Tab-separated table of N, CA and C in Angstrom:
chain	number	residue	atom	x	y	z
H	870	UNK	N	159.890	134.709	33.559
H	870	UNK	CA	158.515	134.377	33.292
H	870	UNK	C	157.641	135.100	34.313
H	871	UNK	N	156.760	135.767	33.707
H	871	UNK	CA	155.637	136.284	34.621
H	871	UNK	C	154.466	135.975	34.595
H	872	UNK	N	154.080	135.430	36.197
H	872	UNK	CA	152.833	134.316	36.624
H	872	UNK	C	151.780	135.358	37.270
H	873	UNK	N	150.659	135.026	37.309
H	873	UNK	CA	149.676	135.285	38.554
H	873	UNK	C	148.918	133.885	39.154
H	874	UNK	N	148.473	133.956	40.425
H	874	UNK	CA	148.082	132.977	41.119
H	874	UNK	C	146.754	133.229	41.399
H	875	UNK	N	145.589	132.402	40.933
H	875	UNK	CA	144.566	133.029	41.146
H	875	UNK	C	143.579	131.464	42.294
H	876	UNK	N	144.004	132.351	43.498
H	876	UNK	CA	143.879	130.702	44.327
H	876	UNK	C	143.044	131.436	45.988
H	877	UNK	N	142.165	130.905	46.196
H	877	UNK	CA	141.355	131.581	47.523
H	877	UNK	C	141.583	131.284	48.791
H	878	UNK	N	142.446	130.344	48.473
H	878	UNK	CA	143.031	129.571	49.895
H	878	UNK	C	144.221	130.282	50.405
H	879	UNK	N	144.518	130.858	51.172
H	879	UNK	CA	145.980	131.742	51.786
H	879	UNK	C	146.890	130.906	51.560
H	880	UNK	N	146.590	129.603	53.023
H	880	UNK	CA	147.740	128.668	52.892
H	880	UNK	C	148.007	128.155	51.735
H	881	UNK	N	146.900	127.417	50.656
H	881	UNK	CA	147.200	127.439	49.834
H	881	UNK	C	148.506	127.740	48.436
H	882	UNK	N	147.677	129.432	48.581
H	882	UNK	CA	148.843	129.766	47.955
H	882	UNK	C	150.172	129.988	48.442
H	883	UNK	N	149.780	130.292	49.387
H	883	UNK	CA	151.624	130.427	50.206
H	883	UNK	C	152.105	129.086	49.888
H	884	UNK	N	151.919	128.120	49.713
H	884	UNK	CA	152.318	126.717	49.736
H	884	UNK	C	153.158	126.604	48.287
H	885	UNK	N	152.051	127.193	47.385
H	885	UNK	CA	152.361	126.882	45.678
H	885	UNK	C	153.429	127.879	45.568
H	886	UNK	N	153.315	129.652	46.083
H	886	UNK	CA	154.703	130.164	45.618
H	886	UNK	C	156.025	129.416	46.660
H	887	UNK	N	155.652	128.589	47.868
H	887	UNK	CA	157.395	128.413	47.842
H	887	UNK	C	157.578	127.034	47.058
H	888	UNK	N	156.246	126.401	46.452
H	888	UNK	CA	156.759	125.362	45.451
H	888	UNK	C	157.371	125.660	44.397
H	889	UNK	N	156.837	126.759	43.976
H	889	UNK	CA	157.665	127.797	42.561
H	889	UNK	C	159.376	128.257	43.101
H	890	UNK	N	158.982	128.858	43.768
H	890	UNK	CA	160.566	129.406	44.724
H	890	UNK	C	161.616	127.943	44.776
H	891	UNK	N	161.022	127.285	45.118
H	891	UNK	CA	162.102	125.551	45.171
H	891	UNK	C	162.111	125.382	43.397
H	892	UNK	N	161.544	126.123	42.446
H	892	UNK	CA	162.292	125.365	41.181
H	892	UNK	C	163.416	126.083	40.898
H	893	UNK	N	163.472	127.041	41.066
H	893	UNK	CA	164.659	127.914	40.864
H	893	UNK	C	164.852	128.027	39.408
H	894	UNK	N	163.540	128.903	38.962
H	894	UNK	CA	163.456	129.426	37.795
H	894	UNK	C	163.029	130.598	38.414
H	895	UNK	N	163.566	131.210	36.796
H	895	UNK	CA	163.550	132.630	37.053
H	895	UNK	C	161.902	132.986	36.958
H	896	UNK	N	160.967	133.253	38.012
H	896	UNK	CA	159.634	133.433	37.848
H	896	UNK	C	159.129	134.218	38.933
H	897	UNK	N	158.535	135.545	38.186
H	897	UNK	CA	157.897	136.438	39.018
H	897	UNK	C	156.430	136.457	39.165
H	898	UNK	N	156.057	136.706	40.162
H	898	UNK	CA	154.743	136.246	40.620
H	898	UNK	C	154.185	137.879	40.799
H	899	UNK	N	152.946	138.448	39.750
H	899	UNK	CA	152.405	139.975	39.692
H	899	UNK	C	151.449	140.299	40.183
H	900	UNK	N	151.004	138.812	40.659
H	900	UNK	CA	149.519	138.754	41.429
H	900	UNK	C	148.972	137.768	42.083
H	901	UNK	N	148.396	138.154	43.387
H	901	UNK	CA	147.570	137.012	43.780
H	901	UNK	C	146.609	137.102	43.881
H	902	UNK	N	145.186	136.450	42.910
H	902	UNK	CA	144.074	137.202	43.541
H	902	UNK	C	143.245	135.529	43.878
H	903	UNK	N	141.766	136.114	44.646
H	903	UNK	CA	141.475	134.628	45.323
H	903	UNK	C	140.163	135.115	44.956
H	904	UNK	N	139.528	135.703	43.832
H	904	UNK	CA	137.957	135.378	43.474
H	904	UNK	C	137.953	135.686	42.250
H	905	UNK	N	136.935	135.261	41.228
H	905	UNK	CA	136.590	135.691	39.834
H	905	UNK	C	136.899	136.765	39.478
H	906	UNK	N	135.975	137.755	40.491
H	906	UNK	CA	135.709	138.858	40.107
H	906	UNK	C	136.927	139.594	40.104
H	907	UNK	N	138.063	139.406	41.073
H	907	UNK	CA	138.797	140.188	41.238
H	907	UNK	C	140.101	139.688	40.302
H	908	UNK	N	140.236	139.030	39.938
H	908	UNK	CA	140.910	137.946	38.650
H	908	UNK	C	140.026	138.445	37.067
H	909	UNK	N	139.194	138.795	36.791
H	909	UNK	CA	138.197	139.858	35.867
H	909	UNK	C	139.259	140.990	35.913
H	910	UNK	N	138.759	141.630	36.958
H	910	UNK	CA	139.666	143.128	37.022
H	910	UNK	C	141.038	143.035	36.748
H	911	UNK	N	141.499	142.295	37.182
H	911	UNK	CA	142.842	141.857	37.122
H	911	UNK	C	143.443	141.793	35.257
H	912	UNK	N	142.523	140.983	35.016
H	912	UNK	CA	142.817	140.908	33.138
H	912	UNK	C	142.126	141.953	32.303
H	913	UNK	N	141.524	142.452	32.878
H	913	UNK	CA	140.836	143.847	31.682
H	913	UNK	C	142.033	144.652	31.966
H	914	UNK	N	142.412	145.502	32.993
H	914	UNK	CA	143.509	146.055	33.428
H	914	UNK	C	144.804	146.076	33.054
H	915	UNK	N	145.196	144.644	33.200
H	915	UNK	CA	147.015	144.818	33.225
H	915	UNK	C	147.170	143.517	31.934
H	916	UNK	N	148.824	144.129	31.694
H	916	UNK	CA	148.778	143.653	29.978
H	916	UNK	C	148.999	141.769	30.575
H	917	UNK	N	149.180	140.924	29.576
H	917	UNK	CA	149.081	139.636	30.119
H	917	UNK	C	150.003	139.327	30.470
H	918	UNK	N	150.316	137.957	31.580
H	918	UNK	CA	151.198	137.549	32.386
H	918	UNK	C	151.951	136.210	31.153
H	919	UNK	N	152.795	135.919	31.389
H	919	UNK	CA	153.079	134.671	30.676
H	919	UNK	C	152.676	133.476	30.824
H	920	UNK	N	151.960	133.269	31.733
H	920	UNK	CA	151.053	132.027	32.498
H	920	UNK	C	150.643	132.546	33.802
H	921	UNK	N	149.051	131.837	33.647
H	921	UNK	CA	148.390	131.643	35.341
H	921	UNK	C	148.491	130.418	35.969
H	922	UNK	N	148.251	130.778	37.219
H	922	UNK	CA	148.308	129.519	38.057
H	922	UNK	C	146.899	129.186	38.644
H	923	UNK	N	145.320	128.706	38.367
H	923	UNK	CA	144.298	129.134	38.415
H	923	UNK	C	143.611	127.723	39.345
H	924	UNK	N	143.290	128.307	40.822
H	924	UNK	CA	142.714	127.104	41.226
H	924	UNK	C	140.909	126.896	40.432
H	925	UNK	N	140.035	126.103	41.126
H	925	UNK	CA	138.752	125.668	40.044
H	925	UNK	C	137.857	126.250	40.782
H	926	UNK	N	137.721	125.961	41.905
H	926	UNK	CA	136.796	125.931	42.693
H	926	UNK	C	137.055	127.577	43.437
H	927	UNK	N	136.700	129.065	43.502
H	927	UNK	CA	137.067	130.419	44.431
H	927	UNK	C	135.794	130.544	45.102
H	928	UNK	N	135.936	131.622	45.384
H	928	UNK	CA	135.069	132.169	46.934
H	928	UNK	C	133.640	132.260	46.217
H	929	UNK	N	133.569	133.040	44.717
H	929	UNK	CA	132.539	133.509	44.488
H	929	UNK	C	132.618	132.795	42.922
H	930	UNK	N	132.801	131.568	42.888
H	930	UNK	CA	132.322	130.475	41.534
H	930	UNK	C	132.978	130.028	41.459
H	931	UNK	N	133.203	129.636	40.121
H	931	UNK	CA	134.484	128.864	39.225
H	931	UNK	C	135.193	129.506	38.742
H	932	UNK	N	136.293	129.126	38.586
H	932	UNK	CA	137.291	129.721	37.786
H	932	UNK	C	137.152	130.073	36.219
H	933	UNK	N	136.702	128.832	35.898
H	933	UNK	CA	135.581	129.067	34.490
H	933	UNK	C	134.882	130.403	34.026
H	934	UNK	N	134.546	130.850	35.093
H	934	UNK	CA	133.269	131.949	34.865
H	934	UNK	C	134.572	132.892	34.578
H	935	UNK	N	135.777	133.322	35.359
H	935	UNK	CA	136.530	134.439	34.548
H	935	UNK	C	136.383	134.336	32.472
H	936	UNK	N	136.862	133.102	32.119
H	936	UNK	CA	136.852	132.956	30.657
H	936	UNK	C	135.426	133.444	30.279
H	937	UNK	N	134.609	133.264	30.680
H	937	UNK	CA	133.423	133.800	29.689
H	937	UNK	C	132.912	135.029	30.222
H	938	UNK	N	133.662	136.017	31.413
H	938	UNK	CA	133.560	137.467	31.802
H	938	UNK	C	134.876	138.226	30.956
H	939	UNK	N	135.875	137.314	30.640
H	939	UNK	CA	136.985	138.624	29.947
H	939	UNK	C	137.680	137.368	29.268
H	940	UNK	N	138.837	138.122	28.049
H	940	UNK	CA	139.664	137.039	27.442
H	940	UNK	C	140.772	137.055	28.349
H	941	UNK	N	141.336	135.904	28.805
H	941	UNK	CA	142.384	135.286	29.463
H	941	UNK	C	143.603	135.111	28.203
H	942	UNK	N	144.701	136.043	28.072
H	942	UNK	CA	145.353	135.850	26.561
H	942	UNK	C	146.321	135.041	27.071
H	943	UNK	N	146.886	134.380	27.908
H	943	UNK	CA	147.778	133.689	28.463
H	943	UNK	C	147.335	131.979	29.105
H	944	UNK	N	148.431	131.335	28.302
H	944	UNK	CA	148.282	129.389	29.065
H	944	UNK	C	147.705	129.439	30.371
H	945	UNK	N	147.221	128.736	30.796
H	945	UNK	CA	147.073	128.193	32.536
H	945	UNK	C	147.441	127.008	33.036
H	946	UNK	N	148.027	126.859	34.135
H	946	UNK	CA	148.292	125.454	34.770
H	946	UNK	C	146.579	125.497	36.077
H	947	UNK	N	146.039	124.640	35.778
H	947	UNK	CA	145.197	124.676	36.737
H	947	UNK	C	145.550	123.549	38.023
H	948	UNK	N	145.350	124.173	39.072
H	948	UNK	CA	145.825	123.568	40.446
H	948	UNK	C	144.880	123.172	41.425
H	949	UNK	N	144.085	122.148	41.559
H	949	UNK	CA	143.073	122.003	42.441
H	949	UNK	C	143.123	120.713	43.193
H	950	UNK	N	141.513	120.853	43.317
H	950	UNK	CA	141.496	119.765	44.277
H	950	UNK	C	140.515	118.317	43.679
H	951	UNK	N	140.433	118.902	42.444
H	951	UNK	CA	138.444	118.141	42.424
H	951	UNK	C	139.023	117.795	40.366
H	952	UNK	N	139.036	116.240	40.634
H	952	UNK	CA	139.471	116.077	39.096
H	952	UNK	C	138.300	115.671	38.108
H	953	UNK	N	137.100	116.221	38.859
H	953	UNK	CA	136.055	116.023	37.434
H	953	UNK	C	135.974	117.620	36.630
H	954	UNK	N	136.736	118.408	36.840
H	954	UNK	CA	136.199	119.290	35.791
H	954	UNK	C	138.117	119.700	34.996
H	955	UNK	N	138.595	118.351	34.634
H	955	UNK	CA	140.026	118.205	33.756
H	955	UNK	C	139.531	118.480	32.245
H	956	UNK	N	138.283	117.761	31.847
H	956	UNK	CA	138.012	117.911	30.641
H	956	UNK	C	137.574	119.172	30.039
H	957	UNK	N	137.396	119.689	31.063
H	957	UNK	CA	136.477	121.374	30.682
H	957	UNK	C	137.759	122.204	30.741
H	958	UNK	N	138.647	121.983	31.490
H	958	UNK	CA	139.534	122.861	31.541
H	958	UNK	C	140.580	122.796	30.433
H	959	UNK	N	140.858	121.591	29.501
H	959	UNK	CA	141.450	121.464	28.559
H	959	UNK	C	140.707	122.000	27.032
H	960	UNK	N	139.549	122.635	27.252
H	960	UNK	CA	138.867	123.295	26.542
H	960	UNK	C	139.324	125.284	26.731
H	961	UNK	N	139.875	125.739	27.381
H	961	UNK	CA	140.537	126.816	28.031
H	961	UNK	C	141.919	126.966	28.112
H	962	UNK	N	142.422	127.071	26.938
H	962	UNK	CA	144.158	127.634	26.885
H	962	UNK	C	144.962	126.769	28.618
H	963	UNK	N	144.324	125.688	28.534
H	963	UNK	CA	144.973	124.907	29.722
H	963	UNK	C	146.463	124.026	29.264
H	964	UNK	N	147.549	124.023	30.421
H	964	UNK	CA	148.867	123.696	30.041
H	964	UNK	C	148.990	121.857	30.530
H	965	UNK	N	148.197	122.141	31.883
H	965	UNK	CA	148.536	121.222	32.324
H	965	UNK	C	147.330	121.485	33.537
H	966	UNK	N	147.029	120.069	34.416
H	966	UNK	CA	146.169	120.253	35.410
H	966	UNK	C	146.359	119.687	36.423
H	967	UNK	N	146.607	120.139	37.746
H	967	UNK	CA	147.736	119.403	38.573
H	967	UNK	C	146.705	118.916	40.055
H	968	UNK	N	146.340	118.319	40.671
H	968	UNK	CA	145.884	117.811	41.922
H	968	UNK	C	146.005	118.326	42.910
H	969	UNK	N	146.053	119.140	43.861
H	969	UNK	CA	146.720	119.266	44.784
H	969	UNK	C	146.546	117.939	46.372
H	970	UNK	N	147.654	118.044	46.967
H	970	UNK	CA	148.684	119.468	46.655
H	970	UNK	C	149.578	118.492	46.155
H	971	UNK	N	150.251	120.029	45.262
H	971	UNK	CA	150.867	119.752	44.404
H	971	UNK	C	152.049	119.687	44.723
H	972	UNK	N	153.104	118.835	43.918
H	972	UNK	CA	154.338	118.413	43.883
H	972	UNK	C	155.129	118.671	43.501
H	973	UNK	N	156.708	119.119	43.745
H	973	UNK	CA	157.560	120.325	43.190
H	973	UNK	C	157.564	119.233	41.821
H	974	UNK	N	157.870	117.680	41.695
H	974	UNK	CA	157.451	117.018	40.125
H	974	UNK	C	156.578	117.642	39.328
H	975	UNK	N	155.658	117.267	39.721
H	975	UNK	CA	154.252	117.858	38.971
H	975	UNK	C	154.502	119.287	38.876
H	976	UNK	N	154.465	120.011	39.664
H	976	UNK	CA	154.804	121.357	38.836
H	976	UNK	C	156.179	121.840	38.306
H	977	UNK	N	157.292	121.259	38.562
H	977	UNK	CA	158.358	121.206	37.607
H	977	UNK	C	158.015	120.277	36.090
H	978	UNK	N	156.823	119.588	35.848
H	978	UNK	CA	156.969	118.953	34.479
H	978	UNK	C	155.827	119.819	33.805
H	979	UNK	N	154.706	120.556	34.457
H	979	UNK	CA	154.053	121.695	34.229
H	979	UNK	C	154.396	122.633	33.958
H	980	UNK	N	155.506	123.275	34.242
H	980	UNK	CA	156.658	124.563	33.716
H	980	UNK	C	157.430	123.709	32.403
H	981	UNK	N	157.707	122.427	31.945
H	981	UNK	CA	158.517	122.029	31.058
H	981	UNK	C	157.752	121.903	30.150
H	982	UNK	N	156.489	121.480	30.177
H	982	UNK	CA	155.282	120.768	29.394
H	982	UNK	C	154.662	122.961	28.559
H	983	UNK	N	155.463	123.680	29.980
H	983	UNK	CA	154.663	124.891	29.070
H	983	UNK	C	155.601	125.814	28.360
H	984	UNK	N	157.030	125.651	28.563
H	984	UNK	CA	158.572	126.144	28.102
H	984	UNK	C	158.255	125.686	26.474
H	985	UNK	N	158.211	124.138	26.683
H	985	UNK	CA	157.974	123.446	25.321
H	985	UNK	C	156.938	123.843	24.486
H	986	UNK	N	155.519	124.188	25.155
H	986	UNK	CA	155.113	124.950	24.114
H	986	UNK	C	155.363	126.552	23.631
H	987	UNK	N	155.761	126.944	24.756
H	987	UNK	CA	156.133	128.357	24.428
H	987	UNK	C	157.421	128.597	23.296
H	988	UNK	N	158.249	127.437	23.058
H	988	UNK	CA	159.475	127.270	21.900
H	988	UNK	C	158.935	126.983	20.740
H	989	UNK	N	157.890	125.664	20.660
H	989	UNK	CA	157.167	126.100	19.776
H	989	UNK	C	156.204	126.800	19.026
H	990	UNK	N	156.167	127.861	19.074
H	990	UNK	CA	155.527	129.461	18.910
H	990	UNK	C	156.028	129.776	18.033
């Protein structure tokens, strides 16, 4: 499976890929980027990933604002901090929406919750 992480926090993300690394699925990680804009470039550019990993809140907006700058052709697990914007995000090819920080549970039933839809395809 091939992911990108689109998260502005360093530690952050360093945190979420060794939460990925502890599931011990086969999952390659093609990108990390930590603002809109550069998460934009990122999807006009390169062909799609099999899922993102998309925090809400980046340096320079919402995460939101990528969907209405380019099409996102791939699910998202969104990973944050702030659970009033769950409903908006289930409006956006969203898989699952996880709290941080997040929990090798919670994101092991977030990879199952998105396997399962990917079988049914």
């Amino acid at each position: 499976m091939k992911t990108i992480i689109i998260e502005d926090e360093p530690l952050v993300c360093e945190y979420l890929k060794s939460t990925i690394a502890k599931l011990q699925e086969p999952i390659e990680i093609l990108a990390e980027l930590d603002t809109v804009s550069s998460a934009v470039k990122w999807f006009k550019s390169n062909s799609s990933p099999d899922l993102a990993f998309m925090d809400i809140r980046l340096a320079d907006g919402l995460s939101f604002d990528i969907f209405e700058q380019c099409t996102v052709p791939c699910p998202v697990i969104f990973t944050t901090a702030y659970d009033e914007y769950a409903i908006r995000a289930f409006k956006v090819h969203s898989v699952d929406y996880l709290l941080k920080p997040v929990s090798i549970d919670a994101l092991k039933t977030a990879i199952s919750k998105f396997k399962s839809l990917q079988q049914s395809n």
